[in-house]
PDB file of C-alpha atoms and ligand atoms in Angstrom:
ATOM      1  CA  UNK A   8      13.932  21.216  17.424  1.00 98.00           C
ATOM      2  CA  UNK A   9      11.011  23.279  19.198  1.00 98.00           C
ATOM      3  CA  UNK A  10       8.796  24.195  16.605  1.00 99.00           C
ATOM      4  CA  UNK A  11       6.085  26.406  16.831  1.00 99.00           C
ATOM      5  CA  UNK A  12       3.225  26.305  14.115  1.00 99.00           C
ATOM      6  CA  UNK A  13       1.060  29.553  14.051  1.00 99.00           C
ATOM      7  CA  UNK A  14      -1.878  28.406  12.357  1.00 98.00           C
ATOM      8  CA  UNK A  15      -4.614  25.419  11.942  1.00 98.00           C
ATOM      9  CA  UNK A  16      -5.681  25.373   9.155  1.00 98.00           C
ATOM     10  CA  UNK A  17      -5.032  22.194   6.706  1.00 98.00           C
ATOM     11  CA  UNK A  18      -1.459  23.534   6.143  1.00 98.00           C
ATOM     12  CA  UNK A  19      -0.798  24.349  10.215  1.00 98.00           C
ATOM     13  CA  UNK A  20      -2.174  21.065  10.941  1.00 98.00           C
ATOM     14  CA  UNK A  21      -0.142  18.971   8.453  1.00 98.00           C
ATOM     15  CA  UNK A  22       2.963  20.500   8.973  1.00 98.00           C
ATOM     16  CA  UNK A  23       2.189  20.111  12.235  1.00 98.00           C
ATOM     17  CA  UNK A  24       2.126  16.499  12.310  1.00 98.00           C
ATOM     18  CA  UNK A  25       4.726  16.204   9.956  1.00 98.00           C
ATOM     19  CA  UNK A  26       7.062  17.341  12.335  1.00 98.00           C
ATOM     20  CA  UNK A  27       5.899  15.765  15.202  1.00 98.00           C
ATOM     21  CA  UNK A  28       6.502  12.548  13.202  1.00 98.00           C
ATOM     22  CA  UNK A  29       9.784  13.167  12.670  1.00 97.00           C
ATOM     23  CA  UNK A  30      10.875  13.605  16.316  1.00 98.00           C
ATOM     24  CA  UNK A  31      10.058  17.502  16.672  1.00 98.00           C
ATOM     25  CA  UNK A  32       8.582  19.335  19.525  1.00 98.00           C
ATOM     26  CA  UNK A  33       5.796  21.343  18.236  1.00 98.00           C
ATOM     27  CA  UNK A  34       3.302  23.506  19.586  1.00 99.00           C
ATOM     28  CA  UNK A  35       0.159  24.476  17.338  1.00 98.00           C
ATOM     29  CA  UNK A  36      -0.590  28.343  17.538  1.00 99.00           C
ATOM     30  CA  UNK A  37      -4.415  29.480  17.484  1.00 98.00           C
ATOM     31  CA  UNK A  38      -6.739  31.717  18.993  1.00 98.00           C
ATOM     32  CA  UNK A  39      -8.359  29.312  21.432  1.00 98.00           C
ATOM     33  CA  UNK A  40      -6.469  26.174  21.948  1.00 98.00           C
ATOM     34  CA  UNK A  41      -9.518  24.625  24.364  1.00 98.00           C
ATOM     35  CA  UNK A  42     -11.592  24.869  20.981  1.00 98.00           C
ATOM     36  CA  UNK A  43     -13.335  21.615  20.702  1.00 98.00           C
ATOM     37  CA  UNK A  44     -12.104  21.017  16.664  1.00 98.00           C
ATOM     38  CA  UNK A  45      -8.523  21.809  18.066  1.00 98.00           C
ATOM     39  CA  UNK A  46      -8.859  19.540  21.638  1.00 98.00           C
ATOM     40  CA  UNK A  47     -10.322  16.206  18.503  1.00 98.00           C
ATOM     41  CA  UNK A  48      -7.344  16.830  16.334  1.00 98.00           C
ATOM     42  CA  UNK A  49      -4.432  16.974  19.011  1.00 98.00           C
ATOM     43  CA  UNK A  50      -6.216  13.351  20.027  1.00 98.00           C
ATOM     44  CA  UNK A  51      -6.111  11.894  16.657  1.00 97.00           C
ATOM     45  CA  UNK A  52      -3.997  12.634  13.667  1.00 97.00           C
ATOM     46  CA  UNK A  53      -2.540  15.887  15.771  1.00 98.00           C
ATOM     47  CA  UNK A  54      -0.631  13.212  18.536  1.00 95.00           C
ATOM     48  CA  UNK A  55       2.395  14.289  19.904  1.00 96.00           C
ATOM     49  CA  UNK A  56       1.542  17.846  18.943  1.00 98.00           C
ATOM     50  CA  UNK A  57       0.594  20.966  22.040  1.00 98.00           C
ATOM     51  CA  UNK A  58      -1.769  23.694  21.257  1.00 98.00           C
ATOM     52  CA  UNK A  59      -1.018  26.705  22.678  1.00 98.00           C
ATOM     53  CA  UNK A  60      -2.688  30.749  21.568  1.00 99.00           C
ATOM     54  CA  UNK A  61      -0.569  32.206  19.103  1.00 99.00           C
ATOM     55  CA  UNK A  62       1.712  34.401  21.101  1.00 99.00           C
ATOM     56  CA  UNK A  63       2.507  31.238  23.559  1.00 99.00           C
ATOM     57  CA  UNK A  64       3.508  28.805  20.098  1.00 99.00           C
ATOM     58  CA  UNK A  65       5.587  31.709  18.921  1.00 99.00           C
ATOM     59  CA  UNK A  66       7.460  32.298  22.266  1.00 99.00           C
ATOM     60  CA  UNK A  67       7.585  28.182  22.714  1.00 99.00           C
ATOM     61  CA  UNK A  68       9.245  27.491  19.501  1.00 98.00           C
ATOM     62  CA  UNK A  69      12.829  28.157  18.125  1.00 98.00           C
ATOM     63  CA  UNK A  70      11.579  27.951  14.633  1.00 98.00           C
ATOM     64  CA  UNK A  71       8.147  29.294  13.664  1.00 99.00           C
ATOM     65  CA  UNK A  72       6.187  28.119  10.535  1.00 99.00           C
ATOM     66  CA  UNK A  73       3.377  30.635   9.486  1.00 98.00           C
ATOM     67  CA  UNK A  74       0.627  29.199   7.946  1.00 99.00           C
ATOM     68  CA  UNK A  75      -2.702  31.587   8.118  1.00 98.00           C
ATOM     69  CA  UNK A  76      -4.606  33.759   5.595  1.00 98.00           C
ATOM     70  CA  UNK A  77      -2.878  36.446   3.872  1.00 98.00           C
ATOM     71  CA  UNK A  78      -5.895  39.058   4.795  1.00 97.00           C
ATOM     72  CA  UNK A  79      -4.999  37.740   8.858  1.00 98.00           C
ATOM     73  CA  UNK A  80      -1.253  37.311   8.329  1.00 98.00           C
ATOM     74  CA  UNK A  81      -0.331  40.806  10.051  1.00 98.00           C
ATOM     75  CA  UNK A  82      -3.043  40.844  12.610  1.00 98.00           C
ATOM     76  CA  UNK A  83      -1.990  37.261  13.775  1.00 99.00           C
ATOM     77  CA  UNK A  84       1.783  38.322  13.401  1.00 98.00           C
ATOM     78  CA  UNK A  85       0.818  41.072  16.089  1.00 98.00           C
ATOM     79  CA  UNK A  86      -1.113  38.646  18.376  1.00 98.00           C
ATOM     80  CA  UNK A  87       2.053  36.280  18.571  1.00 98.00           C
ATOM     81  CA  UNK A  88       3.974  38.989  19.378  1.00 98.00           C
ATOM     82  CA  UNK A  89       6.852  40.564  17.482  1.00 98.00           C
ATOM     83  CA  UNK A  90       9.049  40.540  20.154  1.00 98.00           C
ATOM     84  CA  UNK A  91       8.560  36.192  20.972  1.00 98.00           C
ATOM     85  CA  UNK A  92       9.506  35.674  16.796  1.00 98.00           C
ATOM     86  CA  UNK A  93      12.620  38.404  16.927  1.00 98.00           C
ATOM     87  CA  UNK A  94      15.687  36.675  16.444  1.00 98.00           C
ATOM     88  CA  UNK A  95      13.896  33.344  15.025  1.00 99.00           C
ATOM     89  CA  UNK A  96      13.437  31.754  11.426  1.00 99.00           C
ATOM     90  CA  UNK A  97       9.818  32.283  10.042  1.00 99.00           C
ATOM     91  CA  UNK A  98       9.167  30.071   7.141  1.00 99.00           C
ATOM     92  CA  UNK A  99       6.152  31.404   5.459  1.00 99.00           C
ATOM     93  CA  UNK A 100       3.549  29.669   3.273  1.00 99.00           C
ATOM     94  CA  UNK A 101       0.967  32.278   2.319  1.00 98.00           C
ATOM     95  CA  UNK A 102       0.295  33.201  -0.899  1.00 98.00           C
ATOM     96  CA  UNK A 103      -1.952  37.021  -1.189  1.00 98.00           C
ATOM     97  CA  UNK A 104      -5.224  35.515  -2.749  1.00 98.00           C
ATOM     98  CA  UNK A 105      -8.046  37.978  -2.687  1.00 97.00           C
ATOM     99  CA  UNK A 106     -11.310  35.735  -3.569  1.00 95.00           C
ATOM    100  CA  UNK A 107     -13.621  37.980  -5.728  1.00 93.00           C
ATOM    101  CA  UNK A 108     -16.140  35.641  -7.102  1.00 91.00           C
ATOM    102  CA  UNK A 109     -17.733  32.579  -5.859  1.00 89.00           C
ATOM    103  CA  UNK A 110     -16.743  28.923  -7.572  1.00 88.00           C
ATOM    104  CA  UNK A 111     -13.830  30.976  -9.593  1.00 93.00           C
ATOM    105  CA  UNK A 112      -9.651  30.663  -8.917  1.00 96.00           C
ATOM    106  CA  UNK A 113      -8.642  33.363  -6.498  1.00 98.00           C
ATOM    107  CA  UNK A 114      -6.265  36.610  -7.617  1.00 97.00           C
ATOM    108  CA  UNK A 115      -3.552  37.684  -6.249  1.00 98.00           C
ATOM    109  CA  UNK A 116      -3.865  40.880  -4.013  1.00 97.00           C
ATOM    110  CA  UNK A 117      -0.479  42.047  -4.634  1.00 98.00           C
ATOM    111  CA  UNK A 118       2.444  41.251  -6.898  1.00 97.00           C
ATOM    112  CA  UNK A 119       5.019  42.335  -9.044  1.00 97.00           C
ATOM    113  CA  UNK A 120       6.774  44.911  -7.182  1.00 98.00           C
ATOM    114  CA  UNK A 121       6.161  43.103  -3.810  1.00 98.00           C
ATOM    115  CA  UNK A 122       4.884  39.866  -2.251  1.00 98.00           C
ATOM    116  CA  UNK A 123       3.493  38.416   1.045  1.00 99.00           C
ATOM    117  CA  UNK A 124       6.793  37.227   1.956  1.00 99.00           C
ATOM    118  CA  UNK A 125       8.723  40.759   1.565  1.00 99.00           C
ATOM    119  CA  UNK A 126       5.639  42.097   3.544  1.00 99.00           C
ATOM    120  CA  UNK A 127       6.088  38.944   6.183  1.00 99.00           C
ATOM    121  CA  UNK A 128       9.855  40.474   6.382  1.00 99.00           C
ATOM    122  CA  UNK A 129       8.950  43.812   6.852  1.00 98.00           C
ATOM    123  CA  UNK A 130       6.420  43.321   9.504  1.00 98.00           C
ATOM    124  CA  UNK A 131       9.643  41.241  11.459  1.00 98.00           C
ATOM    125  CA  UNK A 132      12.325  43.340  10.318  1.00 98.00           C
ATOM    126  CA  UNK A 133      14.104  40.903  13.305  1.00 98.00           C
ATOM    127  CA  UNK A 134      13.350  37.951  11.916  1.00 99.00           C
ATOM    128  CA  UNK A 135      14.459  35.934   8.863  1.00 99.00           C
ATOM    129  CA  UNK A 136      11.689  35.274   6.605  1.00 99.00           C
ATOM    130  CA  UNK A 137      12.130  32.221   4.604  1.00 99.00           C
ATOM    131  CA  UNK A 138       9.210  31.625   2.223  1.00 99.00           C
ATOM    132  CA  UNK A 139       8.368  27.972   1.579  1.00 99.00           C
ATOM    133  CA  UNK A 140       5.419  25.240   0.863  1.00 98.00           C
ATOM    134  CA  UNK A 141       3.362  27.877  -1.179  1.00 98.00           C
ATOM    135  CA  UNK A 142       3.396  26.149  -3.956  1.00 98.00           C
ATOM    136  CA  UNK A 143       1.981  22.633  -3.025  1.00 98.00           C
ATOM    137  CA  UNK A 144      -0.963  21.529  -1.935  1.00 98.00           C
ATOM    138  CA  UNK A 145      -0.936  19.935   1.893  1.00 98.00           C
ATOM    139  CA  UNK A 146      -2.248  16.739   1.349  1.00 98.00           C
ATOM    140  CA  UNK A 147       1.297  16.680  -0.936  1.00 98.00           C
ATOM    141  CA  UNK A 148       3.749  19.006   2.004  1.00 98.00           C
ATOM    142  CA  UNK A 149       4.894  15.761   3.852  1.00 98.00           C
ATOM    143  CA  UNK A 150       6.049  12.879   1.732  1.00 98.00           C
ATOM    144  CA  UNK A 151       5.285  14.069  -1.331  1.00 98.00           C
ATOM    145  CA  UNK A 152       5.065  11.028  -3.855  1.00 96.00           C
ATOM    146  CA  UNK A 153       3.951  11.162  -7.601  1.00 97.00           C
ATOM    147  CA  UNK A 154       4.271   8.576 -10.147  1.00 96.00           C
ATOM    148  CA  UNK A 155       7.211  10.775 -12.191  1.00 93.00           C
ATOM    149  CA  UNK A 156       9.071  11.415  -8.659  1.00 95.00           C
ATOM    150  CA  UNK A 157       9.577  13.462  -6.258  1.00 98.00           C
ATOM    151  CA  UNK A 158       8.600  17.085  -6.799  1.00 98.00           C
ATOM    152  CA  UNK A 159      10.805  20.554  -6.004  1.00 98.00           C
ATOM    153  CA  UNK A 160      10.228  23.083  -3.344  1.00 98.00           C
ATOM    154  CA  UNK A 161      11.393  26.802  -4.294  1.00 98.00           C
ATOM    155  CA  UNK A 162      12.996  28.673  -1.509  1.00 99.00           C
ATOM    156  CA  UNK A 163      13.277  32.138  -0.722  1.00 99.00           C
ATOM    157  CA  UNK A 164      14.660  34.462   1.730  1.00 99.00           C
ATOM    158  CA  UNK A 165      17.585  36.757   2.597  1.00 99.00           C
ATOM    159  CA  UNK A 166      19.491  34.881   5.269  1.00 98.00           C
ATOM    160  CA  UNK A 167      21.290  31.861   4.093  1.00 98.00           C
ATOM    161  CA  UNK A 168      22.102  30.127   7.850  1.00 98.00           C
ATOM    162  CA  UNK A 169      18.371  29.955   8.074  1.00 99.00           C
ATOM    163  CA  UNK A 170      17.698  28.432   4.299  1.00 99.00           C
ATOM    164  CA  UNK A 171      19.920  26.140   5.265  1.00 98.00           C
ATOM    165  CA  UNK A 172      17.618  25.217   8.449  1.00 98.00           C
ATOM    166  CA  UNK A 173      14.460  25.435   6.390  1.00 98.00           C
ATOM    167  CA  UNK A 174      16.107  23.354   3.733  1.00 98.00           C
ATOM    168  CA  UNK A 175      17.069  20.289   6.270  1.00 98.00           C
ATOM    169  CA  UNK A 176      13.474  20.567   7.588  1.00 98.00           C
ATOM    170  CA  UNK A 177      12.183  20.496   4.522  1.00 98.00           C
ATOM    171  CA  UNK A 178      14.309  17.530   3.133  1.00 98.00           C
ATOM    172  CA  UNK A 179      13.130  15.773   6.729  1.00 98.00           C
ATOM    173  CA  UNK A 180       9.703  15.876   5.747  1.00 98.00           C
ATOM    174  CA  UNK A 181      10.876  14.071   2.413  1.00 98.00           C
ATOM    175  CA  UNK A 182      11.506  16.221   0.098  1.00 98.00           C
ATOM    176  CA  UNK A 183      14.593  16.370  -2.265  1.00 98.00           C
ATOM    177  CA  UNK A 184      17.383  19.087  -1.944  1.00 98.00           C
ATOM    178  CA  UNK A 185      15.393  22.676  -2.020  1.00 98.00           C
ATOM    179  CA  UNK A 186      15.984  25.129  -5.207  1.00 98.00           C
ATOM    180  CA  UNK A 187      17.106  28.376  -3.552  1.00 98.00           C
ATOM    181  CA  UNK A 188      15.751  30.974  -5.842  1.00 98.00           C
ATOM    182  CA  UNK A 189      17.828  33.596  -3.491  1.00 98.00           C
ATOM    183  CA  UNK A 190      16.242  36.944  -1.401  1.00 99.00           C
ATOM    184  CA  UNK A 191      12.983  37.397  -0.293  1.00 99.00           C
ATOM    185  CA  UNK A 192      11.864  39.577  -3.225  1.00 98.00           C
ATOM    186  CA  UNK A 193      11.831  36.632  -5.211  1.00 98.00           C
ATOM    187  CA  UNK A 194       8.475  35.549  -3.708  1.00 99.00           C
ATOM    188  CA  UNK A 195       7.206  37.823  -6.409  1.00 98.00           C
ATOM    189  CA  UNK A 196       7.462  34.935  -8.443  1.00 98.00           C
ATOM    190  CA  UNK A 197       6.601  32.002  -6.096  1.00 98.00           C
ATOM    191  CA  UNK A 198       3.730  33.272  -5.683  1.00 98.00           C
ATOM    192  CA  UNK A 199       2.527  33.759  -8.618  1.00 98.00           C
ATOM    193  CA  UNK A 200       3.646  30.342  -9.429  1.00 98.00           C
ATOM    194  CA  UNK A 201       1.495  29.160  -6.672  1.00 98.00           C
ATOM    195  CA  UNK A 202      -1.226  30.689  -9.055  1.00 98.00           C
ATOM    196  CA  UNK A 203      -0.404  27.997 -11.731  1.00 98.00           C
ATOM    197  CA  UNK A 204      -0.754  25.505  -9.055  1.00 98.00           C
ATOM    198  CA  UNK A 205      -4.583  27.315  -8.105  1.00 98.00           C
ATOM    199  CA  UNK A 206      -5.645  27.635 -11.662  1.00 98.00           C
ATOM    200  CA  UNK A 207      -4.920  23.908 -12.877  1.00 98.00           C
ATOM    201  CA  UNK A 208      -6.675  22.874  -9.549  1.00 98.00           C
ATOM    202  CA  UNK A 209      -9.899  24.656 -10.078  1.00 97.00           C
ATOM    203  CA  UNK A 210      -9.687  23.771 -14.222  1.00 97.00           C
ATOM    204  CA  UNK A 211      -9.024  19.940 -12.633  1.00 97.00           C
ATOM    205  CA  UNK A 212     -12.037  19.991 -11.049  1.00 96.00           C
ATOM    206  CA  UNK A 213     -11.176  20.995  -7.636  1.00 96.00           C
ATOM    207  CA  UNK A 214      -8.515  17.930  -8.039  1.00 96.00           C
ATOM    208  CA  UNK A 215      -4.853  18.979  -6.323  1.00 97.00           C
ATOM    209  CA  UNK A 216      -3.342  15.941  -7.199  1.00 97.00           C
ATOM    210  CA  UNK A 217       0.044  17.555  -9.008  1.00 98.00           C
ATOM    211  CA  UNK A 218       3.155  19.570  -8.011  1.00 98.00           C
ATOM    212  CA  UNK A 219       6.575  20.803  -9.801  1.00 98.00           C
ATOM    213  CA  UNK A 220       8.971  19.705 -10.550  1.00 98.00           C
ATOM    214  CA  UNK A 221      12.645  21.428 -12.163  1.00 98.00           C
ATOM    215  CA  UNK A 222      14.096  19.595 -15.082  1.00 97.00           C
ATOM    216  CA  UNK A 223      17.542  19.858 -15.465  1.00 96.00           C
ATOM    217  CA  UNK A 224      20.493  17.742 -17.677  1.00 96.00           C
TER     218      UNK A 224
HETATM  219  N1  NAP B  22      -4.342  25.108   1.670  1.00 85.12           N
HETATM  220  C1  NAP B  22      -3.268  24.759   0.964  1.00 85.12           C
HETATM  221  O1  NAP B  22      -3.149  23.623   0.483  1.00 85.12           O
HETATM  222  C2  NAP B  22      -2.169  25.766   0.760  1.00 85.12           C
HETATM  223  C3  NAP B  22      -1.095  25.443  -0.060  1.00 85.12           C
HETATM  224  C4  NAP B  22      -0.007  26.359  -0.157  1.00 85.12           C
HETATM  225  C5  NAP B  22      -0.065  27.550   0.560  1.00 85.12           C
HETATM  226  N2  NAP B  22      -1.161  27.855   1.321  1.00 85.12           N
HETATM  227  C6  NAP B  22      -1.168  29.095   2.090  1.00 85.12           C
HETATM  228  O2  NAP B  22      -1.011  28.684   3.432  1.00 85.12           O
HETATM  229  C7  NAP B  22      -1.647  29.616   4.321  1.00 85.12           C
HETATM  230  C8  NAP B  22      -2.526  28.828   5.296  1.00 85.12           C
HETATM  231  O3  NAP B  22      -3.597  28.241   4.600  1.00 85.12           O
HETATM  232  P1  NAP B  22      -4.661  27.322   5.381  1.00 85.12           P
HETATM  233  O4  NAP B  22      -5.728  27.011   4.379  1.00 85.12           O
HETATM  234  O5  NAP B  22      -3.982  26.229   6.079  1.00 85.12           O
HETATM  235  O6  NAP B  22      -5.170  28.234   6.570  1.00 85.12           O
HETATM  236  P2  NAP B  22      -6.326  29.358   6.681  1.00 85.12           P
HETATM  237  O7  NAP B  22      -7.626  28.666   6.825  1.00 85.12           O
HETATM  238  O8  NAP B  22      -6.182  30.315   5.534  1.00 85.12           O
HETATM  239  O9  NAP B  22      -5.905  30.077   8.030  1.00 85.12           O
HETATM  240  C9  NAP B  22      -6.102  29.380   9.245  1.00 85.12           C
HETATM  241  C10 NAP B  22      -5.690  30.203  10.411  1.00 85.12           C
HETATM  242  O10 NAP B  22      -6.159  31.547  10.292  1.00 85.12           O
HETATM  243  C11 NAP B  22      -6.578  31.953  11.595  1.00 85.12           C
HETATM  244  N3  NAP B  22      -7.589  33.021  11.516  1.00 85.12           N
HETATM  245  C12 NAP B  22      -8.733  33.014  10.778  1.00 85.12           C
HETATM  246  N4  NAP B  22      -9.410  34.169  10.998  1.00 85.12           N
HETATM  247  C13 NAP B  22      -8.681  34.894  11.899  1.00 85.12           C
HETATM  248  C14 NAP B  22      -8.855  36.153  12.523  1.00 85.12           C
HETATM  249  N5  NAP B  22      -9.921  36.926  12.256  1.00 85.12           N
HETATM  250  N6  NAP B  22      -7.915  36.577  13.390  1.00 85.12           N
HETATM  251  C15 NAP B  22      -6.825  35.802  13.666  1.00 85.12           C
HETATM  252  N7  NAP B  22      -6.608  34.590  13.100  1.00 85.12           N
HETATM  253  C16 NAP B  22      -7.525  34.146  12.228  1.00 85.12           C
HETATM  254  C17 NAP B  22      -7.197  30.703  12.187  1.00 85.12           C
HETATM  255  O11 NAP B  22      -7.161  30.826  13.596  1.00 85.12           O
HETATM  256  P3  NAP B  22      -7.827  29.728  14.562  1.00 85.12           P
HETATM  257  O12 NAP B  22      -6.780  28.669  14.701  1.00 85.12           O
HETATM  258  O13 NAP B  22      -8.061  30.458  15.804  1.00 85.12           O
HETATM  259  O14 NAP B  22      -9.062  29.220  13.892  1.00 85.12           O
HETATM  260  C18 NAP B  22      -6.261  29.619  11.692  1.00 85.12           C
HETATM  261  O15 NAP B  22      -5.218  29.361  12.601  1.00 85.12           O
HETATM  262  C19 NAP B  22      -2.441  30.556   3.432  1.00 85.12           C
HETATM  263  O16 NAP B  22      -1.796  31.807   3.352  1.00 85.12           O
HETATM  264  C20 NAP B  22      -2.457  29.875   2.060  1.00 85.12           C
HETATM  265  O17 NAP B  22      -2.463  30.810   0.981  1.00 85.12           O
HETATM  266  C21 NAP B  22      -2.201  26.987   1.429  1.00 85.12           C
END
């Protein structure tokens, strides 16, 4: 599948890879693709992997991952281009931390009656929005191994074809089945679950060494 990745930061860049790995064309969105950070990575651990600005990785891939910032989410949503991610599957991984204080956990900057992946949806009413990885750490998003198993990855979003797509991708990258948790509003409660995730990491000493997991009998 063409895959475009708008993003490169540690999530853009593994995901990235990931994919690439596993047989995937994938372009690497960003606002200068001849930046010298960008140009070292696509030569070492990004191989196999094009870097393009946003608005070409958007129009260059079928599926689109987002993986920026919330406060640059709409502003980079804009640069790609609403019109080359119409029609397309957007997984999203942002959570909406604000960071108030230095050295503490972030908040989140909006919640309960909406999320960044209903506001994601809104912003590409022509798009479905499936929200995904926000509540793992990277180094964990591909292969994700622990000594109890396999972790699970929530899913949200309101179009099933395309949580079926993100679910296959996701399962590619070697993870088990996806929990479908059902329309996008329900990332009012990823992401505050991605909060668990934050807290326990900055109370673990900056350690993100853990991941969920749903136990059923
Ligand atoms: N880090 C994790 O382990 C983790 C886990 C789960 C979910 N998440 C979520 O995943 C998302 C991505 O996180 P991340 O840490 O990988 O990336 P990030 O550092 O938050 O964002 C990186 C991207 O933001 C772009 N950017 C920065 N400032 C910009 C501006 N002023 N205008 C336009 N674009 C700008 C950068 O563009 P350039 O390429 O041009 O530099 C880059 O592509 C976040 O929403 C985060 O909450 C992260």
């Amino acid at each position: 599948m063409k895959i475009g990745v708008l993003g490169t930061g540690d999530v853009g860049r593994v995901l990235a890879a990931g994919l690439a790995g596993r047989g995937h064309e994938v372009m690497i969105g960003t606002r200068d693709p001849r930046h010298r950070r960008i140009v070292d990575w696509l030569d070492h651990e990004g191989k196999g992997v094009s870097a393009g600005t946003f608005a070409e990785a958007a129009a260059f891939g079928e599926l689109l991952i987002l993986a920026i910032g919330w406060s640059n989410v709409e502003k980079v949503i804009n640069q790609a281009g609403v019109e080359n991610i119409n029609g397309k599957v957007v997984l999203d991984t942002a959570n909406p931390l604000r960071f108030d204080a230095e050295g503490r956990p972030p908040v989140l900057d909006i919640g309960h009656t909406d999320s960044a992946g209903e506001s994601v949806q809104r912003w590409l009413p022509g798009a479905s929005v499936v929200k995904a990885f926000n509540i793992v750490g990277n180094p964990h998003m591909v292969n994700p191994s622990f000594p109890d198993g396999k972790p699970d990855m929530f899913i949200c979003g309101n179009d099933a074809a395309a949580k079926q797509t993100a679910g296959r991708l996701i399962e590619e990258l070697g993870w088990p089945p996806v929990i479908d948790l059902g329309g996008i509003e329900n990332a009012r409660y990823l992401e505050p679950l991605a909060m668990v995730w934050i807290v326990r990491f900055y109370n673990a000493g900056f350690n993100g060494n853990h991941a969920f997991k749903l136990l059923r009998k």
